[in-house]
């Protein structure tokens, strides 16, 4: 389990784990609004406009 694994980390691994947790948290703050916006657009836009939008984004 995760608590068992983290208890076996050495100091460097613990430091790296903390950095990765922080990065994951920061990235979620960037991508969460995009996720919500995409979900809203999928519900309100007609299919032809969605296709055009996805072509532009990709």
mmCIF file of C-alpha atoms in Angstrom:
data_model
loop_
_atom_site.group_PDB
_atom_site.id
_atom_site.type_symbol
_atom_site.label_atom_id
_atom_site.label_comp_id
_atom_site.label_asym_id
_atom_site.label_seq_id
_atom_site.Cartn_x
_atom_site.Cartn_y
_atom_site.Cartn_z
ATOM 1 C CA UNK A 1 0.000 0.000 0.000
ATOM 2 C CA UNK A 2 1.063 3.619 -0.391
ATOM 3 C CA UNK A 3 1.726 4.388 3.300
ATOM 4 C CA UNK A 4 3.917 1.282 3.504
ATOM 5 C CA UNK A 5 5.840 2.322 0.401
ATOM 6 C CA UNK A 6 6.361 5.904 1.533
ATOM 7 C CA UNK A 7 7.600 4.775 4.919
ATOM 8 C CA UNK A 8 10.423 2.949 3.125
ATOM 9 C CA UNK A 9 11.590 5.981 1.141
ATOM 10 C CA UNK A 10 15.031 7.347 1.829
ATOM 11 C CA UNK A 11 15.456 11.092 2.307
ATOM 12 C CA UNK A 12 16.063 11.839 -1.400
ATOM 13 C CA UNK A 13 13.056 9.784 -2.467
ATOM 14 C CA UNK A 14 10.881 11.566 0.085
ATOM 15 C CA UNK A 15 12.059 14.930 -1.228
ATOM 16 C CA UNK A 16 11.348 13.921 -4.839
ATOM 17 C CA UNK A 17 7.919 12.593 -3.854
ATOM 18 C CA UNK A 18 7.057 15.920 -2.230
ATOM 19 C CA UNK A 19 8.150 17.786 -5.363
ATOM 20 C CA UNK A 20 6.029 15.531 -7.595
ATOM 21 C CA UNK A 21 2.990 15.941 -5.327
ATOM 22 C CA UNK A 22 3.373 19.705 -5.494
ATOM 23 C CA UNK A 23 3.733 19.648 -9.282
ATOM 24 C CA UNK A 24 0.658 17.447 -9.625
ATOM 25 C CA UNK A 25 -1.365 19.849 -7.484
ATOM 26 C CA UNK A 26 -0.225 22.867 -9.501
ATOM 27 C CA UNK A 27 -0.960 21.183 -12.825
ATOM 28 C CA UNK A 28 -4.443 20.230 -11.680
ATOM 29 C CA UNK A 29 -5.136 23.902 -10.996
ATOM 30 C CA UNK A 30 -4.284 24.623 -14.638
ATOM 31 C CA UNK A 31 -6.175 21.743 -16.246
ATOM 32 C CA UNK A 32 -9.302 21.691 -14.064
ATOM 33 C CA UNK A 33 -10.809 24.876 -15.589
ATOM 34 C CA UNK A 34 -10.137 23.484 -19.071
ATOM 35 C CA UNK A 35 -11.878 20.257 -18.126
ATOM 36 C CA UNK A 36 -14.923 22.119 -16.830
ATOM 37 C CA UNK A 37 -15.041 24.355 -19.916
ATOM 38 C CA UNK A 38 -14.803 21.383 -22.251
ATOM 39 C CA UNK A 39 -17.587 19.610 -20.420
ATOM 40 C CA UNK A 40 -19.814 22.677 -20.704
ATOM 41 C CA UNK A 41 -19.065 23.065 -24.416
ATOM 42 C CA UNK A 42 -19.860 19.417 -25.084
ATOM 43 C CA UNK A 43 -23.283 19.901 -23.574
ATOM 44 C CA UNK A 44 -24.278 23.131 -25.329
ATOM 45 C CA UNK A 45 -22.648 23.158 -28.777
ATOM 46 C CA UNK A 46 -24.088 21.339 -31.797
ATOM 47 C CA UNK A 47 -21.996 18.557 -33.313
ATOM 48 C CA UNK A 48 -20.771 20.521 -36.351
ATOM 49 C CA UNK A 49 -19.428 23.326 -34.157
ATOM 50 C CA UNK A 50 -17.753 20.807 -31.833
ATOM 51 C CA UNK A 51 -15.977 19.249 -34.790
ATOM 52 C CA UNK A 52 -14.692 22.649 -35.933
ATOM 53 C CA UNK A 53 -13.587 23.513 -32.401
ATOM 54 C CA UNK A 54 -11.647 20.263 -31.968
ATOM 55 C CA UNK A 55 -9.951 20.748 -35.339
ATOM 56 C CA UNK A 56 -8.817 24.206 -34.235
ATOM 57 C CA UNK A 57 -7.569 22.932 -30.870
ATOM 58 C CA UNK A 58 -5.669 19.988 -32.310
#
